[in-house]
Coordinates of C-alpha atoms and ligand atoms in Angstrom, one line a residue:
M1 CA 105.9 174.1 275.6
T2 CA 105.9 176.2 272.4
T3 CA 108.0 179.2 271.9
P4 CA 106.1 182.2 272.7
L5 CA 106.8 185.0 270.2
R6 CA 108.0 188.0 271.6
S7 CA 107.3 191.4 270.5
Y8 CA 110.0 194.1 270.6
V9 CA 108.7 197.6 272.1
A10 CA 110.2 200.5 273.8
G11 CA 114.0 199.2 273.7
R12 CA 113.2 195.6 275.0
W13 CA 112.3 192.2 273.9
Y14 CA 108.4 191.7 275.8
T15 CA 106.5 188.2 276.1
A16 CA 102.9 188.4 277.3
P17 CA 102.3 187.2 281.0
D18 CA 99.7 184.7 279.2
A19 CA 102.0 183.8 276.5
A20 CA 100.9 180.2 276.7
A21 CA 97.0 180.9 276.2
G22 CA 97.9 182.5 273.2
T23 CA 97.1 182.0 269.6
V24 CA 98.8 178.7 268.7
V25 CA 100.5 178.8 264.9
S26 CA 101.2 175.8 263.3
D27 CA 103.8 174.5 260.8
A28 CA 102.2 174.6 257.4
V29 CA 103.5 171.5 256.2
T30 CA 103.5 169.4 259.5
G31 CA 100.7 170.6 261.7
D32 CA 103.2 170.8 264.8
P33 CA 103.3 173.9 266.7
V34 CA 105.9 176.4 266.0
A35 CA 104.9 179.6 268.0
V36 CA 102.3 181.2 270.2
V37 CA 101.2 184.8 269.8
S38 CA 100.1 187.0 272.2
S39 CA 100.6 191.1 273.0
T40 CA 98.2 191.1 276.3
G41 CA 99.4 193.6 278.6
L42 CA 101.6 195.5 276.0
D43 CA 101.0 199.4 276.5
M44 CA 100.5 200.6 273.3
G45 CA 101.0 204.4 274.6
A46 CA 104.5 203.7 275.7
V47 CA 105.3 202.0 272.1
L48 CA 104.1 205.1 270.4
D49 CA 105.9 207.7 273.0
H50 CA 109.0 205.6 272.5
A51 CA 108.8 205.9 268.5
T52 CA 107.9 209.6 268.7
G53 CA 110.2 210.6 271.7
V54 CA 113.2 208.6 270.6
G55 CA 113.4 206.6 267.3
G56 CA 111.8 209.7 265.4
P57 CA 114.6 212.5 266.7
A58 CA 117.2 210.1 266.3
L59 CA 116.1 209.3 262.7
R60 CA 115.8 212.9 261.5
E61 CA 119.1 213.9 263.0
L62 CA 120.7 212.0 259.9
T63 CA 120.6 213.0 256.1
F64 CA 118.8 211.2 253.7
P65 CA 122.2 210.1 252.4
Q66 CA 123.1 208.5 256.0
R67 CA 119.9 207.0 256.0
A68 CA 120.3 205.6 253.0
A69 CA 123.7 204.1 254.1
L70 CA 121.9 202.7 257.3
L71 CA 119.6 200.6 254.5
K72 CA 122.3 199.6 252.5
A73 CA 124.3 198.0 255.6
L74 CA 121.1 196.9 257.2
A75 CA 120.4 195.0 253.5
G76 CA 124.0 193.5 253.7
Y77 CA 123.5 192.4 257.3
L78 CA 120.5 190.5 256.4
K79 CA 121.9 189.3 253.2
E80 CA 124.3 187.4 255.4
R81 CA 121.8 185.5 257.2
R82 CA 119.2 184.2 254.4
P83 CA 119.9 180.6 254.8
E84 CA 117.9 180.9 258.5
Y85 CA 115.4 182.8 256.6
Y86 CA 114.9 180.1 254.3
A87 CA 114.9 177.6 256.8
L88 CA 112.4 179.4 258.9
S89 CA 110.3 180.2 255.7
H90 CA 109.9 176.5 254.8
R91 CA 107.4 175.9 257.9
T92 CA 105.4 178.9 256.6
G93 CA 104.8 176.0 253.4
A94 CA 107.2 178.1 251.2
T95 CA 109.6 176.2 248.7
L96 CA 113.3 177.4 248.2
F97 CA 112.0 179.7 245.2
D98 CA 109.3 181.2 247.2
S99 CA 111.4 182.1 250.1
R100 CA 113.6 183.8 248.1
F101 CA 110.8 186.0 246.5
D102 CA 109.8 186.6 250.1
V103 CA 113.4 187.4 251.6
D104 CA 115.8 188.2 248.6
G105 CA 112.9 190.4 247.4
G106 CA 112.6 192.1 250.7
I107 CA 116.1 192.9 250.8
G108 CA 116.2 194.0 247.2
V109 CA 113.7 196.6 248.0
L110 CA 115.9 197.5 250.8
S111 CA 118.8 198.1 248.4
A112 CA 116.9 199.9 245.8
Y113 CA 115.8 202.4 248.7
A114 CA 119.5 202.8 249.8
G115 CA 120.4 203.5 245.9
I116 CA 117.4 206.1 245.8
G117 CA 118.4 207.8 249.2
A118 CA 122.0 208.1 247.8
R119 CA 121.2 208.8 244.0
E120 CA 118.0 211.2 244.2
L121 CA 118.0 212.8 247.6
P122 CA 119.8 215.9 248.5
D123 CA 122.8 216.1 251.6
D124 CA 119.8 217.3 253.8
T125 CA 117.1 216.3 256.1
V126 CA 114.3 218.5 253.9
L127 CA 113.3 217.4 250.1
P128 CA 112.9 220.7 247.6
V129 CA 110.3 219.0 245.7
D130 CA 110.1 221.7 242.8
E131 CA 112.0 224.6 241.3
P132 CA 110.8 228.1 242.2
H133 CA 107.7 229.5 240.7
L134 CA 107.7 233.2 240.2
L135 CA 104.6 234.5 242.1
G136 CA 105.5 238.9 241.5
R137 CA 105.9 240.5 238.3
G138 CA 109.4 241.6 239.6
G139 CA 110.8 238.3 240.6
G140 CA 111.2 239.3 244.3
F141 CA 108.7 237.0 245.1
V142 CA 108.5 233.1 244.9
G143 CA 107.1 229.9 246.1
R144 CA 107.8 226.2 246.1
H145 CA 107.3 223.1 247.5
L146 CA 109.4 221.5 250.3
A147 CA 108.8 217.9 252.0
V148 CA 109.5 217.6 255.7
S149 CA 109.7 214.7 257.8
R150 CA 106.6 214.0 259.7
P151 CA 107.4 213.8 263.7
G152 CA 105.0 210.6 263.8
V153 CA 104.8 206.9 263.3
A154 CA 104.3 204.7 260.6
V155 CA 102.2 201.7 261.4
Q156 CA 102.7 198.8 259.4
I157 CA 100.0 196.1 259.5
N158 CA 101.0 193.3 257.0
A159 CA 99.3 190.2 255.6
Y160 CA 100.6 187.0 256.3
N161 CA 101.9 185.9 252.8
F162 CA 105.0 188.0 252.6
P163 CA 106.3 188.0 256.2
V164 CA 109.7 189.2 255.1
W165 CA 109.0 191.4 251.7
G166 CA 106.0 192.8 253.1
M167 CA 107.8 194.2 256.1
L168 CA 110.9 195.3 254.4
E169 CA 109.0 197.0 251.4
K170 CA 107.2 199.5 253.9
L171 CA 110.2 200.0 256.2
G172 CA 112.7 201.3 253.6
P173 CA 110.5 204.7 252.5
A174 CA 109.8 205.1 256.0
L175 CA 113.4 204.8 257.3
L176 CA 114.6 207.0 254.2
A177 CA 111.7 209.8 255.1
G178 CA 112.9 209.8 258.8
V179 CA 110.1 208.2 260.1
P180 CA 109.8 205.2 262.9
S181 CA 107.9 202.5 262.2
I182 CA 105.7 200.2 264.5
V183 CA 105.4 196.7 262.4
K184 CA 102.5 194.5 263.0
P185 CA 103.0 191.3 261.0
A186 CA 100.1 189.0 260.5
T187 CA 99.7 186.2 263.1
P188 CA 100.0 183.1 261.1
T189 CA 103.7 183.7 259.8
A190 CA 104.8 186.4 262.8
F191 CA 107.6 184.3 263.5
L192 CA 109.7 184.8 260.2
T193 CA 109.3 188.4 260.7
E194 CA 110.3 188.1 264.4
L195 CA 113.5 186.0 263.4
V196 CA 114.4 189.2 261.0
V197 CA 113.4 191.9 263.3
R198 CA 115.7 190.5 265.9
D199 CA 118.5 190.1 263.5
V200 CA 117.6 194.1 262.6
I201 CA 117.9 194.8 266.4
E202 CA 121.0 192.9 266.8
S203 CA 122.8 194.5 264.1
G204 CA 122.6 197.6 266.1
L205 CA 122.5 199.7 262.5
L206 CA 119.3 201.5 263.4
P207 CA 118.8 204.0 266.0
E208 CA 117.0 202.4 268.8
G209 CA 113.3 203.3 268.5
A210 CA 113.5 203.3 264.7
L211 CA 111.8 200.3 264.6
Q212 CA 109.4 198.4 267.1
L213 CA 107.4 194.9 266.5
V214 CA 103.9 194.3 268.0
C215 CA 103.5 190.4 267.6
G216 CA 99.6 189.9 268.2
S217 CA 96.9 192.3 268.4
V218 CA 97.6 196.3 268.2
G219 CA 95.2 196.6 271.2
D220 CA 94.1 200.4 271.0
L221 CA 96.8 201.4 268.8
L222 CA 94.8 202.9 266.3
D223 CA 92.5 204.9 268.9
R224 CA 95.8 206.8 270.1
L225 CA 97.1 207.8 266.5
G226 CA 97.3 211.4 265.7
P227 CA 97.4 213.9 262.5
Q228 CA 101.2 213.2 261.9
D229 CA 101.1 209.5 261.7
S230 CA 100.1 207.2 259.2
V231 CA 99.1 203.4 258.9
A232 CA 99.8 201.0 256.0
F233 CA 97.5 198.1 255.7
T234 CA 98.2 195.2 253.7
G235 CA 95.5 192.6 254.2
S236 CA 91.7 191.7 252.9
A237 CA 89.5 194.2 251.5
A238 CA 87.3 193.6 254.4
T239 CA 89.5 194.2 257.3
G240 CA 90.9 197.1 255.5
R241 CA 87.8 198.9 255.0
R242 CA 87.2 197.9 259.3
L243 CA 90.3 199.6 259.9
R244 CA 90.0 202.8 257.8
G245 CA 86.9 203.5 259.4
N246 CA 88.2 203.8 263.1
A247 CA 86.9 206.9 264.8
T248 CA 90.7 208.2 265.4
V249 CA 91.8 207.8 262.0
L250 CA 89.1 209.7 260.3
G251 CA 88.7 212.3 263.4
E252 CA 92.6 212.9 263.1
A253 CA 93.0 212.4 259.5
V254 CA 95.6 209.8 259.6
R255 CA 97.3 208.8 256.4
F256 CA 95.9 205.6 255.6
T257 CA 96.8 203.2 252.9
V258 CA 95.1 200.1 252.3
E259 CA 96.6 197.4 250.0
A260 CA 94.0 194.8 249.6
D261 CA 92.7 191.8 247.8
S262 CA 92.5 192.0 244.2
L263 CA 91.1 190.1 241.1
N264 CA 94.4 190.5 238.9
C265 CA 93.5 189.9 235.4
S266 CA 95.7 188.6 232.4
I267 CA 94.5 189.3 229.1
L268 CA 95.9 187.1 226.0
G269 CA 95.4 189.1 222.7
P270 CA 93.5 188.0 219.8
D271 CA 96.9 187.3 217.4
A272 CA 98.7 185.4 220.2
V273 CA 97.4 182.1 219.0
P274 CA 98.6 178.5 219.7
G275 CA 101.9 178.3 217.9
T276 CA 103.4 181.8 218.6
P277 CA 105.4 182.8 221.4
E278 CA 103.2 184.9 223.0
F279 CA 100.5 182.0 223.4
D280 CA 103.1 180.3 225.2
L281 CA 104.3 183.2 227.2
Y282 CA 100.8 183.5 228.5
V283 CA 100.4 179.9 229.6
A284 CA 103.6 179.6 231.1
Q285 CA 103.1 183.0 233.3
L286 CA 99.4 181.9 234.2
V287 CA 100.8 178.8 235.6
T288 CA 103.7 180.3 237.4
E289 CA 101.2 182.9 238.8
M290 CA 98.9 179.9 240.0
T291 CA 102.0 178.1 241.6
V292 CA 104.7 180.8 243.1
K293 CA 103.8 180.8 246.8
A294 CA 101.0 178.2 246.0
G295 CA 99.1 181.2 244.6
Q296 CA 99.2 183.0 248.2
K297 CA 100.2 186.7 246.2
C298 CA 98.2 189.7 246.0
T299 CA 99.2 190.2 242.5
A300 CA 98.4 186.5 241.1
I301 CA 96.4 186.0 238.2
R302 CA 92.8 185.2 239.0
R303 CA 91.2 185.8 235.9
A304 CA 92.4 184.9 232.7
L305 CA 90.7 186.8 229.7
V306 CA 91.4 184.7 226.6
P307 CA 89.4 185.1 223.2
A308 CA 86.5 183.1 223.3
G309 CA 87.8 180.5 220.7
L310 CA 91.0 180.1 222.5
V311 CA 89.4 179.0 225.7
A312 CA 90.1 174.8 225.1
A313 CA 93.6 175.4 223.8
V314 CA 94.8 177.6 226.9
V315 CA 92.9 175.1 229.3
D316 CA 94.9 172.3 227.3
A317 CA 98.1 174.1 227.3
V318 CA 97.6 175.0 231.0
A319 CA 97.1 171.4 232.0
A320 CA 100.0 170.1 230.5
R321 CA 102.3 172.1 232.1
L322 CA 100.6 171.8 235.7
D323 CA 101.2 168.1 235.3
Q324 CA 104.9 169.1 235.9
V325 CA 104.0 170.8 239.0
V326 CA 105.0 168.6 242.2
V327 CA 103.0 169.7 245.3
G328 CA 104.7 168.7 248.5
N329 CA 106.6 169.3 251.6
P330 CA 109.1 172.1 250.4
T331 CA 112.2 170.6 251.5
S332 CA 111.6 167.6 249.7
E333 CA 113.8 167.0 246.4
G334 CA 111.7 167.8 243.3
V335 CA 108.8 169.5 244.6
T336 CA 108.2 172.6 243.1
M337 CA 104.7 173.6 245.4
G338 CA 104.4 174.2 248.7
A339 CA 101.8 174.3 251.2
L340 CA 99.3 177.4 252.1
A341 CA 100.2 179.6 255.0
G342 CA 97.8 177.0 257.2
L343 CA 95.0 175.0 257.4
A344 CA 92.5 178.0 258.2
Q345 CA 93.8 179.6 255.0
R346 CA 93.1 176.5 252.7
E347 CA 89.5 176.1 254.2
H348 CA 89.1 179.9 253.1
V349 CA 90.4 179.0 249.7
R350 CA 88.2 175.9 249.2
T351 CA 85.1 178.1 250.2
A352 CA 86.1 180.7 247.7
V353 CA 86.6 177.7 245.3
R354 CA 83.0 176.2 245.8
T355 CA 81.8 179.9 245.4
L356 CA 83.6 180.3 242.1
A357 CA 82.0 176.8 240.8
V358 CA 78.7 178.2 241.0
G359 CA 79.2 180.2 237.9
A360 CA 82.0 178.2 236.4
R361 CA 83.4 174.4 236.0
T362 CA 86.3 173.1 237.3
V363 CA 88.3 171.9 234.2
I364 CA 91.6 171.1 236.4
G365 CA 92.2 169.9 239.7
D366 CA 90.0 169.4 242.9
P367 CA 90.2 171.5 245.9
D368 CA 89.3 168.4 248.2
K369 CA 91.9 165.9 247.0
V370 CA 96.0 166.5 247.1
D371 CA 98.3 163.9 247.3
P372 CA 101.6 165.9 248.8
V373 CA 105.2 164.5 248.5
D374 CA 106.6 163.5 252.1
A375 CA 103.8 165.1 253.9
D376 CA 100.2 164.4 255.3
P377 CA 97.4 166.0 253.2
T378 CA 95.5 166.2 256.3
R379 CA 98.1 168.3 258.8
G380 CA 99.8 170.2 255.9
A381 CA 97.7 173.0 254.2
F382 CA 98.3 171.7 250.9
L383 CA 96.3 172.4 248.0
A384 CA 96.4 171.0 243.8
P385 CA 96.4 173.5 241.7
V386 CA 92.8 174.5 240.5
L387 CA 91.6 176.0 237.3
L388 CA 88.0 176.5 236.2
V389 CA 86.2 178.0 233.0
A390 CA 83.3 180.6 233.3
D391 CA 81.4 179.4 230.3
D392 CA 79.1 182.5 230.9
P393 CA 81.2 185.4 231.0
E394 CA 78.6 187.5 232.5
R395 CA 78.8 185.4 235.8
P396 CA 79.6 187.8 238.8
E397 CA 81.6 184.9 240.8
P398 CA 85.1 185.6 239.1
H399 CA 85.1 189.1 239.2
H400 CA 84.1 189.0 242.9
V401 CA 85.6 186.1 244.5
E402 CA 89.0 185.7 245.6
A403 CA 90.3 182.3 246.2
F404 CA 93.7 183.1 247.7
G405 CA 95.8 180.0 246.9
P406 CA 96.8 178.5 243.5
V407 CA 93.3 179.0 241.5
S408 CA 92.4 180.7 238.5
T409 CA 89.4 181.1 236.3
V410 CA 89.8 181.1 232.6
I411 CA 86.7 183.6 231.2
G412 CA 86.2 184.1 227.3
Y413 CA 86.0 187.3 225.6
G414 CA 84.6 187.8 221.8
S415 CA 86.1 191.4 221.3
V416 CA 89.3 193.5 222.9
E417 CA 86.6 196.0 224.2
G418 CA 85.0 193.1 226.2
A419 CA 87.9 191.9 227.3
I420 CA 88.6 195.7 229.1
A421 CA 85.0 195.4 230.1
A422 CA 85.4 192.3 231.8
A423 CA 88.8 193.5 233.6
A424 CA 86.9 196.3 235.0
R425 CA 84.2 194.1 236.9
G426 CA 87.0 193.3 239.1
R427 CA 86.3 197.1 240.4
G428 CA 89.8 197.9 240.7
S429 CA 93.1 195.6 240.9
L430 CA 96.7 195.8 241.8
A431 CA 98.2 194.2 238.9
S432 CA 97.3 193.0 235.3
S433 CA 99.0 192.1 232.1
V434 CA 98.4 191.6 228.0
V435 CA 100.3 189.5 226.2
T436 CA 100.3 190.2 222.7
A437 CA 102.8 191.2 219.7
D438 CA 100.0 194.0 217.9
P439 CA 101.0 197.3 219.2
Q440 CA 97.5 198.4 218.7
V441 CA 96.2 195.8 220.9
A442 CA 98.8 196.8 223.8
R443 CA 97.3 200.4 223.2
Q444 CA 93.8 199.9 223.3
V445 CA 94.3 197.6 226.5
V446 CA 96.7 199.8 228.4
R447 CA 94.5 203.1 227.8
G448 CA 91.4 200.6 228.6
L449 CA 93.0 198.7 231.8
G450 CA 94.7 202.0 233.0
P451 CA 92.0 203.9 235.4
W452 CA 91.3 200.5 237.0
H453 CA 94.9 199.1 237.5
G454 CA 98.1 200.1 239.5
R455 CA 100.3 198.3 237.2
V456 CA 100.0 197.0 233.2
L457 CA 102.4 194.4 232.2
V458 CA 102.8 194.1 228.1
L459 CA 104.8 190.5 227.5
D460 CA 106.0 190.0 224.1
R461 CA 108.5 187.9 222.5
D462 CA 111.0 191.2 222.8
S463 CA 110.3 191.8 226.6
A464 CA 110.0 188.5 227.7
P465 CA 113.9 187.7 228.2
E466 CA 114.2 190.5 230.8
S467 CA 110.5 190.6 232.0
T468 CA 110.0 190.6 235.9
G469 CA 106.8 189.4 235.3
H470 CA 102.8 189.8 236.1
G471 CA 103.2 189.2 239.9
S472 CA 106.4 191.0 240.8
P473 CA 105.9 194.4 242.4
M474 CA 109.2 196.6 241.8
P475 CA 110.7 199.1 244.3
T476 CA 110.7 202.0 241.6
L477 CA 107.1 201.4 240.3
L478 CA 103.5 202.1 242.0
H479 CA 102.6 199.0 243.8
G480 CA 98.6 199.6 244.6
G481 CA 95.7 200.2 242.8
P482 CA 92.2 201.4 242.8
G483 CA 88.8 200.8 243.8
R484 CA 88.6 196.8 245.5
A485 CA 92.8 196.8 245.6
G486 CA 92.4 199.4 248.3
G487 CA 93.4 202.7 246.6
G488 CA 96.8 202.9 248.1
A489 CA 100.3 203.5 246.6
E490 CA 103.0 201.7 247.7
L491 CA 106.4 201.5 246.3
G492 CA 107.0 203.9 243.4
G493 CA 110.5 205.2 244.3
L494 CA 110.5 209.0 245.7
E495 CA 106.8 208.7 245.6
S496 CA 106.7 206.5 248.8
V497 CA 109.0 208.6 250.7
R498 CA 107.1 211.7 250.2
H499 CA 104.0 209.8 251.3
H500 CA 105.6 209.7 254.9
M501 CA 106.4 213.6 254.7
Q502 CA 104.5 216.7 254.6
T503 CA 104.4 218.7 251.4
V504 CA 104.6 222.5 252.5
A505 CA 104.4 225.3 250.2
V506 CA 106.6 228.0 251.1
Q507 CA 106.3 231.6 249.7
G508 CA 108.9 234.6 250.0
S509 CA 112.0 236.3 248.7
P510 CA 114.1 233.9 246.3
S511 CA 117.0 234.3 248.7
V512 CA 115.1 233.3 251.5
L513 CA 113.5 230.5 249.9
D514 CA 117.3 229.5 248.8
A515 CA 118.3 229.7 252.2
V516 CA 115.4 227.6 253.6
S517 CA 115.7 224.9 251.2
R518 CA 119.1 224.0 251.7
Ligands
NAP601 P1 93.8 190.1 256.8 O1 92.9 189.1 257.8 O2 93.1 191.1 256.7 O3 94.8 190.6 257.9 C1 95.9 191.6 257.4 C2 96.4 191.9 258.7 O4 95.5 192.6 259.4 C3 97.2 191.0 259.8 O5 98.2 191.6 260.0 C4 96.0 190.9 260.7 O6 96.3 190.6 262.0 C5 95.6 192.2 261.0 N1 94.5 192.7 261.5 C6 93.3 192.0 261.6 N2 92.3 192.3 262.3 C7 92.9 193.7 262.9 C8 92.4 194.7 264.0 N3 91.2 194.7 264.1 N4 93.5 195.6 264.1 C9 94.6 195.6 263.4 N5 95.0 194.7 262.4 C10 94.4 193.9 262.3 O7 94.4 189.6 255.3 P2 95.4 188.1 255.8 O8 94.6 187.4 255.5 O9 96.6 188.4 256.4 O10 96.2 188.4 254.2 C11 95.5 188.1 253.2 C12 94.8 189.0 252.3 O11 95.8 190.0 251.9 C13 94.3 188.3 251.1 O12 93.2 188.8 250.9 C14 95.6 189.1 250.2 O13 94.9 189.6 248.8 C15 95.6 190.4 250.8 N6 97.0 190.8 250.2 C16 97.2 192.0 249.7 C17 98.4 192.4 249.4 C18 98.6 193.7 248.6 O14 99.4 194.3 248.5 N7 97.5 194.3 248.1 C19 99.3 192.0 249.9 C20 99.4 190.7 250.2 C21 98.2 190.0 250.8 P3 96.1 189.0 262.6 O15 97.2 188.1 261.5 O16 97.1 189.0 264.0 O17 94.8 188.7 262.7

């Protein structure tokens, strides 16, 4: 029998009575069943009570540095166990490189929040946000803002592409803020999240109730939330819209953040012609974004905006690099790109490519043909990288359709203004980049892209050696984008900790404010 995935709720591991009839999750590489997922019978009221009655009070007793110390210890504990995570991560289709992105990346975020807590937060449970403002002429009446922990829960609904990072990047700020988390992983890769949560619980480092895990449906959890609770959702824009519209979420003004799909773009500067380091950087970055995690990154480059006269040169250079990409079993020697998370996900990508192809021609790859190393293409979710060219830049498809896989569309532009306007047609994205050695181009593009993007990377020969790349969100920087990208803001250092707290304006005499602030 396939192993039923368990949930960790109210201090114990829970297996649904109908586990055998749950959703079967298959190995992305072999198609063999890995786990069966069901949450039938889980009492979401008890889950919430445990979080608010047990986990929250225990966390809020700790000062910020004490919570930071927990995060540091947890990061160290998980780091020791990475080989186990990599091994299971292969079953999600990930290569070792991809797994490090997910696993080490997630642990790195925990460490980063441990550092923020230790360095930037007071030895207290309350966070003064600003210095006192004088409110009276004589100096006897002042006001300042304090951030206090909310006595609610942080519900974290994650997408399937980063089963470890996705959880840890949300967990870190919530723990530091003193708020207990209820994690709901996406079903296709929940088995990896469950393994990590098992270790977190076994470590005994977190106070009981600080972390609960629901594998499978969250049932009526959202209908039970209240004004002190928050939901952080990562996934498709369609699901995000639906959940954000939940009557209780709206009625109780539950803080609801959405990190949704996004048609990220990368602009090649007009100066970055073939033969310049910037041209090579652009092409290398595009291929990296297409192939890391088999393109299943919310920040991956979906639209490559290049000067119209350079479209052919870019396609040739990308083709030369993609020739080196070896698709196949991620544990096999020489394989550089693994599988998508499952056959259903591959079918979604194939459908999206067919829609993109209505307004563009496919110049590299065939979404229906793949010859993976050491794997059966009918059982494993493999897909060869696909590059399209939109000859008519006015076509809507590349700006509307997200193919969540190793797929990108090259679009020619006539002027920098035109490139900025094309970028905005994505209706809001998480990440963008401009590759140029011309500071004036960088200035114009950054100012033009700013309103529509959560992050803009300016890449040139000087920053390249240390650049973290187009697709990597950083713990200290904003991760989130306007419009289609969901309008959310995850990460971003202290801001994301404060997201879980209530900021209150306190007024009184300077001595009283001094006393309540410390
Ligand atoms: P999805 O189908 O929208 O699912 C996202 C999450 O929502 C999953 O955990 C899913 O659980 C859960 N969910 C679905 N219906 C729900 C409901 N009624 N109540 C509560 N939870 C519900 O997205 P996905 O296919 O997992 O992820 C791929 C998408 O995520 C892509 O479009 C990608 O662009 C986006 N993404 C965005 C970011 C970002 O930071 N912006 C990061 C990664 C991925 P089940 O799996 O159990 O249905």
